[in-house]
Amino acid sequence: MSELSYKFIPLTFISSKSEIKRQIRNTIVFSYLQRQYDLVKEFSEILESTQYGLNTAANDLGKHKFLRISDIKEGQVHWDNVPMCFCEDEATYKLYEDDILVARTGGTTGKSFLIKTPPKNAVFAGYLIRLRAKNINPTIIYEFLSSYAYWSQISEMKMGSAQPNVNAQKLKKLKIPLAPDNVLVEIIKIFEGKETDLNELSALIEHGLNKIIFSSTGSVY
């Protein structure tokens, strides 16, 4: 069985109780998948492409919405507040439904966002890497990016760097536990808050979340 770490890792930019519970839920899900199926793949096998963002300046004027790391807050983007830019290569940098963006440098290295209903003129900034899924529902990848199985790998990738960072080649080496397609359909139901036939996993999640204790400062035990 491939070895992955599932230990809790404190993240300074994730502080809300709901988001911490999501990280723990997803960690339980992918730990379960590894134990049950031992079908671990590298991202290189499930990604169609990786793409660095556009290096240009944000502006009050322009033809394109210019999405930056700082515009992604608590898993949301308020597109009305996103600045503009001028992009001469829209075909390369235009954002589409189900694109996944990952911060590649700075204090939020590894932070991710799944694009849903983007403006038709939206592009993304240079400190982000776009991932596109291949033969897999992008929700599976995105939810994995909010698990401690993912963050433990990102932490190792950042070690030894003066400036925390990851790149496309590093991301392609990430390992993710998967399962047969019919099981992944049930896993997506869990992510969407729907009932599933995976009763054992549902019980494990409920038990795990019930054990979380938050301190008055928001720390988790």
CSV table of C-alpha atoms in Angstrom, one decimal:
chain,number,residue,atom,x,y,z
A,1,MET,CA,0.0,0.0,0.0
A,2,SER,CA,1.3,3.5,-0.9
A,3,GLU,CA,2.1,5.5,2.2
A,4,LEU,CA,0.4,8.9,2.6
A,5,SER,CA,0.2,11.0,5.7
A,6,TYR,CA,-3.2,12.0,7.0
A,7,LYS,CA,-2.2,14.0,10.0
A,8,PHE,CA,-3.7,17.4,10.9
A,9,ILE,CA,-1.6,20.3,9.7
A,10,PRO,CA,-2.4,23.8,11.0
A,11,LEU,CA,-2.9,26.3,8.2
A,12,THR,CA,-2.8,30.0,9.0
A,13,PHE,CA,-5.2,31.0,6.2
A,14,ILE,CA,-7.8,28.4,7.1
A,15,SER,CA,-9.5,29.4,10.4
A,16,SER,CA,-13.3,29.0,10.0
A,17,LYS,CA,-14.7,26.0,11.8
A,18,SER,CA,-16.7,24.9,8.7
A,19,GLU,CA,-13.6,24.9,6.5
A,20,ILE,CA,-11.5,22.9,9.1
A,21,LYS,CA,-14.4,20.4,9.3
A,22,ARG,CA,-14.3,20.1,5.5
A,23,GLN,CA,-10.6,19.4,5.6
A,24,ILE,CA,-11.1,16.7,8.2
A,25,ARG,CA,-14.1,15.2,6.4
A,26,ASN,CA,-12.1,15.0,3.2
A,27,THR,CA,-9.1,13.5,5.0
A,28,ILE,CA,-11.3,10.7,6.3
A,29,VAL,CA,-12.8,10.2,2.8
A,30,PHE,CA,-9.4,9.8,1.1
A,31,SER,CA,-7.9,7.7,3.9
A,32,TYR,CA,-10.9,5.4,3.5
A,33,LEU,CA,-10.4,5.1,-0.2
A,34,GLN,CA,-6.8,4.2,0.2
A,35,ARG,CA,-7.5,1.5,2.8
A,36,GLN,CA,-10.4,0.0,0.8
A,37,TYR,CA,-9.0,0.1,-2.8
A,38,ASP,CA,-5.3,1.1,-2.6
A,39,LEU,CA,-5.7,2.8,-6.0
A,40,VAL,CA,-3.2,5.7,-5.7
A,41,LYS,CA,-2.4,7.7,-8.8
A,42,GLU,CA,-0.1,10.6,-9.5
A,43,PHE,CA,-1.7,13.8,-10.7
A,44,SER,CA,0.2,13.4,-14.0
A,45,GLU,CA,-2.2,10.5,-14.7
A,46,ILE,CA,-5.4,12.5,-14.1
A,47,LEU,CA,-4.6,15.9,-15.4
A,48,GLU,CA,-5.1,17.0,-18.9
A,49,SER,CA,-2.9,20.1,-18.5
A,50,THR,CA,-1.3,22.6,-16.2
A,51,GLN,CA,-1.0,26.3,-17.0
A,52,TYR,CA,0.7,29.2,-15.4
A,53,GLY,CA,-1.2,32.5,-15.2
A,54,LEU,CA,-0.8,35.8,-16.9
A,55,ASN,CA,2.0,38.1,-15.7
A,56,THR,CA,0.6,41.6,-16.0
A,57,ALA,CA,-0.7,44.4,-13.8
A,58,ALA,CA,-4.2,44.7,-12.3
A,59,ASN,CA,-6.0,47.8,-13.4
A,60,ASP,CA,-9.2,49.7,-12.9
A,61,LEU,CA,-9.7,49.6,-16.7
A,62,GLY,CA,-9.3,46.7,-19.2
A,63,LYS,CA,-11.1,44.1,-21.2
A,64,HIS,CA,-10.6,41.1,-18.9
A,65,LYS,CA,-11.4,40.3,-15.3
A,66,PHE,CA,-8.0,39.5,-13.6
A,67,LEU,CA,-8.4,36.9,-10.9
A,68,ARG,CA,-5.6,36.9,-8.3
A,69,ILE,CA,-4.8,34.8,-5.2
A,70,SER,CA,-6.0,37.7,-3.0
A,71,ASP,CA,-9.4,37.7,-4.7
A,72,ILE,CA,-10.2,34.2,-3.4
A,73,LYS,CA,-11.5,34.5,0.1
A,74,GLU,CA,-13.1,31.7,2.2
A,75,GLY,CA,-13.6,29.6,-1.0
A,76,GLN,CA,-15.4,32.3,-2.8
A,77,VAL,CA,-14.8,35.0,-5.4
A,78,HIS,CA,-16.8,38.2,-5.6
A,79,TRP,CA,-16.3,38.9,-9.3
A,80,ASP,CA,-17.6,42.4,-9.0
A,81,ASN,CA,-14.6,43.3,-6.9
A,82,VAL,CA,-12.0,41.6,-9.2
A,83,PRO,CA,-9.9,44.1,-11.0
A,84,MET,CA,-9.4,44.4,-14.8
A,85,CYS,CA,-6.4,43.9,-17.1
A,86,PHE,CA,-5.5,43.8,-20.7
A,87,CYS,CA,-4.8,40.3,-22.0
A,88,GLU,CA,-3.6,39.9,-25.6
A,89,ASP,CA,-3.7,36.1,-25.4
A,90,GLU,CA,-7.2,35.3,-24.2
A,91,ALA,CA,-7.1,31.8,-25.7
A,92,THR,CA,-4.2,30.8,-23.3
A,93,TYR,CA,-5.4,32.4,-20.0
A,94,LYS,CA,-9.2,32.4,-20.2
A,95,LEU,CA,-11.0,30.7,-17.3
A,96,TYR,CA,-13.6,28.0,-17.9
A,97,GLU,CA,-16.1,26.1,-15.8
A,98,ASP,CA,-14.3,23.4,-13.7
A,99,ASP,CA,-10.8,24.9,-14.0
A,100,ILE,CA,-8.9,24.4,-10.7
A,101,LEU,CA,-6.5,27.1,-9.6
A,102,VAL,CA,-3.7,26.6,-7.1
A,103,ALA,CA,-1.6,29.3,-5.5
A,104,ARG,CA,2.0,28.6,-6.3
A,105,THR,CA,3.9,31.0,-4.0
A,106,GLY,CA,3.7,33.0,-0.7
A,107,GLY,CA,1.9,32.3,2.5
A,108,THR,CA,-1.1,30.7,0.8
A,109,THR,CA,1.0,28.2,-1.3
A,110,GLY,CA,-1.3,25.3,-2.2
A,111,LYS,CA,-4.5,27.1,-1.6
A,112,SER,CA,-7.0,26.1,-4.3
A,113,PHE,CA,-10.3,27.2,-6.0
A,114,LEU,CA,-12.7,25.5,-8.3
A,115,ILE,CA,-14.1,27.8,-11.0
A,116,LYS,CA,-17.8,27.9,-11.4
A,117,THR,CA,-19.8,30.2,-13.7
A,118,PRO,CA,-16.9,32.5,-14.5
A,119,PRO,CA,-17.4,35.8,-16.3
A,120,LYS,CA,-16.8,35.3,-20.1
A,121,ASN,CA,-13.8,37.6,-20.0
A,122,ALA,CA,-12.0,36.2,-16.9
A,123,VAL,CA,-8.3,35.3,-16.9
A,124,PHE,CA,-6.0,34.4,-14.1
A,125,ALA,CA,-2.8,35.8,-12.6
A,126,GLY,CA,0.7,34.6,-12.7
A,127,TYR,CA,1.0,33.4,-9.1
A,128,LEU,CA,-1.7,30.8,-9.9
A,129,ILE,CA,-1.4,27.5,-11.7
A,130,ARG,CA,-4.5,26.1,-13.5
A,131,LEU,CA,-5.2,22.4,-13.4
A,132,ARG,CA,-7.6,20.7,-15.8
A,133,ALA,CA,-8.9,17.2,-15.0
A,134,LYS,CA,-8.7,14.3,-17.4
A,135,ASN,CA,-11.2,11.4,-17.2
A,136,ILE,CA,-12.2,12.3,-13.7
A,137,ASN,CA,-14.8,14.6,-12.1
A,138,PRO,CA,-12.8,17.7,-11.2
A,139,THR,CA,-14.7,17.8,-7.9
A,140,ILE,CA,-12.7,14.8,-6.7
A,141,ILE,CA,-9.4,16.6,-7.3
A,142,TYR,CA,-10.7,19.9,-5.8
A,143,GLU,CA,-11.9,18.2,-2.6
A,144,PHE,CA,-8.6,16.3,-2.3
A,145,LEU,CA,-6.9,19.7,-2.4
A,146,SER,CA,-8.8,20.4,0.8
A,147,SER,CA,-7.5,17.4,2.8
A,148,TYR,CA,-4.5,16.8,5.0
A,149,ALA,CA,-3.4,14.1,2.7
A,150,TYR,CA,-2.8,16.9,0.2
A,151,TRP,CA,-1.3,19.4,2.6
A,152,SER,CA,1.2,16.9,4.0
A,153,GLN,CA,2.6,16.5,0.5
A,154,ILE,CA,2.6,20.3,-0.1
A,155,SER,CA,4.5,20.8,3.2
A,156,GLU,CA,7.2,18.4,2.0
A,157,MET,CA,7.4,20.2,-1.3
A,158,LYS,CA,8.0,23.5,0.4
A,159,MET,CA,10.7,22.3,2.7
A,160,GLY,CA,14.1,23.9,2.1
A,161,SER,CA,12.8,26.9,0.2
A,162,ALA,CA,13.4,30.4,1.5
A,163,GLN,CA,10.1,31.4,-0.2
A,164,PRO,CA,7.4,28.8,0.0
A,165,ASN,CA,6.4,27.7,-3.5
A,166,VAL,CA,5.3,24.9,-5.7
A,167,ASN,CA,5.4,24.5,-9.5
A,168,ALA,CA,3.6,22.6,-12.1
A,169,GLN,CA,6.1,19.8,-12.1
A,170,LYS,CA,5.8,19.3,-8.4
A,171,LEU,CA,2.0,19.3,-8.6
A,172,LYS,CA,2.0,16.6,-11.2
A,173,LYS,CA,3.8,14.4,-8.7
A,174,LEU,CA,1.1,14.7,-6.1
A,175,LYS,CA,-0.5,11.3,-5.1
A,176,ILE,CA,-4.3,10.9,-4.7
A,177,PRO,CA,-6.2,7.8,-3.5
A,178,LEU,CA,-9.0,6.9,-5.9
A,179,ALA,CA,-11.6,4.2,-6.4
A,180,PRO,CA,-13.7,2.6,-9.2
A,181,ASP,CA,-16.0,5.1,-10.9
A,182,ASN,CA,-19.2,3.8,-9.2
A,183,VAL,CA,-17.6,4.5,-5.8
A,184,LEU,CA,-16.4,8.0,-6.9
A,185,VAL,CA,-20.1,8.8,-7.8
A,186,GLU,CA,-21.0,8.0,-4.2
A,187,ILE,CA,-18.0,10.0,-2.9
A,188,ILE,CA,-19.2,13.1,-4.8
A,189,LYS,CA,-22.6,12.7,-3.1
A,190,ILE,CA,-20.8,13.1,0.2
A,191,PHE,CA,-19.0,16.2,-0.9
A,192,GLU,CA,-22.4,17.6,-2.0
A,193,GLY,CA,-24.0,16.8,1.3
A,194,LYS,CA,-26.3,14.1,-0.2
A,195,GLU,CA,-27.2,10.6,1.1
A,196,THR,CA,-24.9,7.9,0.0
A,197,ASP,CA,-24.8,4.1,0.0
A,198,LEU,CA,-21.3,4.1,1.6
A,199,ASN,CA,-22.7,3.7,5.1
A,200,GLU,CA,-19.4,2.7,6.7
A,201,LEU,CA,-17.7,5.8,5.4
A,202,SER,CA,-20.6,8.0,6.5
A,203,ALA,CA,-20.3,6.6,10.0
A,204,LEU,CA,-16.6,7.3,10.0
A,205,ILE,CA,-17.1,10.9,9.0
A,206,GLU,CA,-19.8,11.5,11.6
A,207,HIS,CA,-17.6,9.9,14.3
A,208,GLY,CA,-14.5,11.9,13.2
A,209,LEU,CA,-16.3,15.3,13.1
A,210,ASN,CA,-18.0,14.7,16.5
A,211,LYS,CA,-14.5,14.3,18.0
A,212,ILE,CA,-13.3,17.8,17.0
A,213,ILE,CA,-12.9,20.2,19.9
A,214,PHE,CA,-12.4,23.9,19.1
A,215,SER,CA,-10.8,26.2,21.6
A,216,SER,CA,-11.9,29.8,22.2
A,217,THR,CA,-9.2,30.9,19.8
A,218,GLY,CA,-10.3,28.6,17.0
A,219,SER,CA,-7.6,26.0,17.5
A,220,VAL,CA,-8.6,22.4,16.9
A,221,TYR,CA,-7.8,19.3,19.0
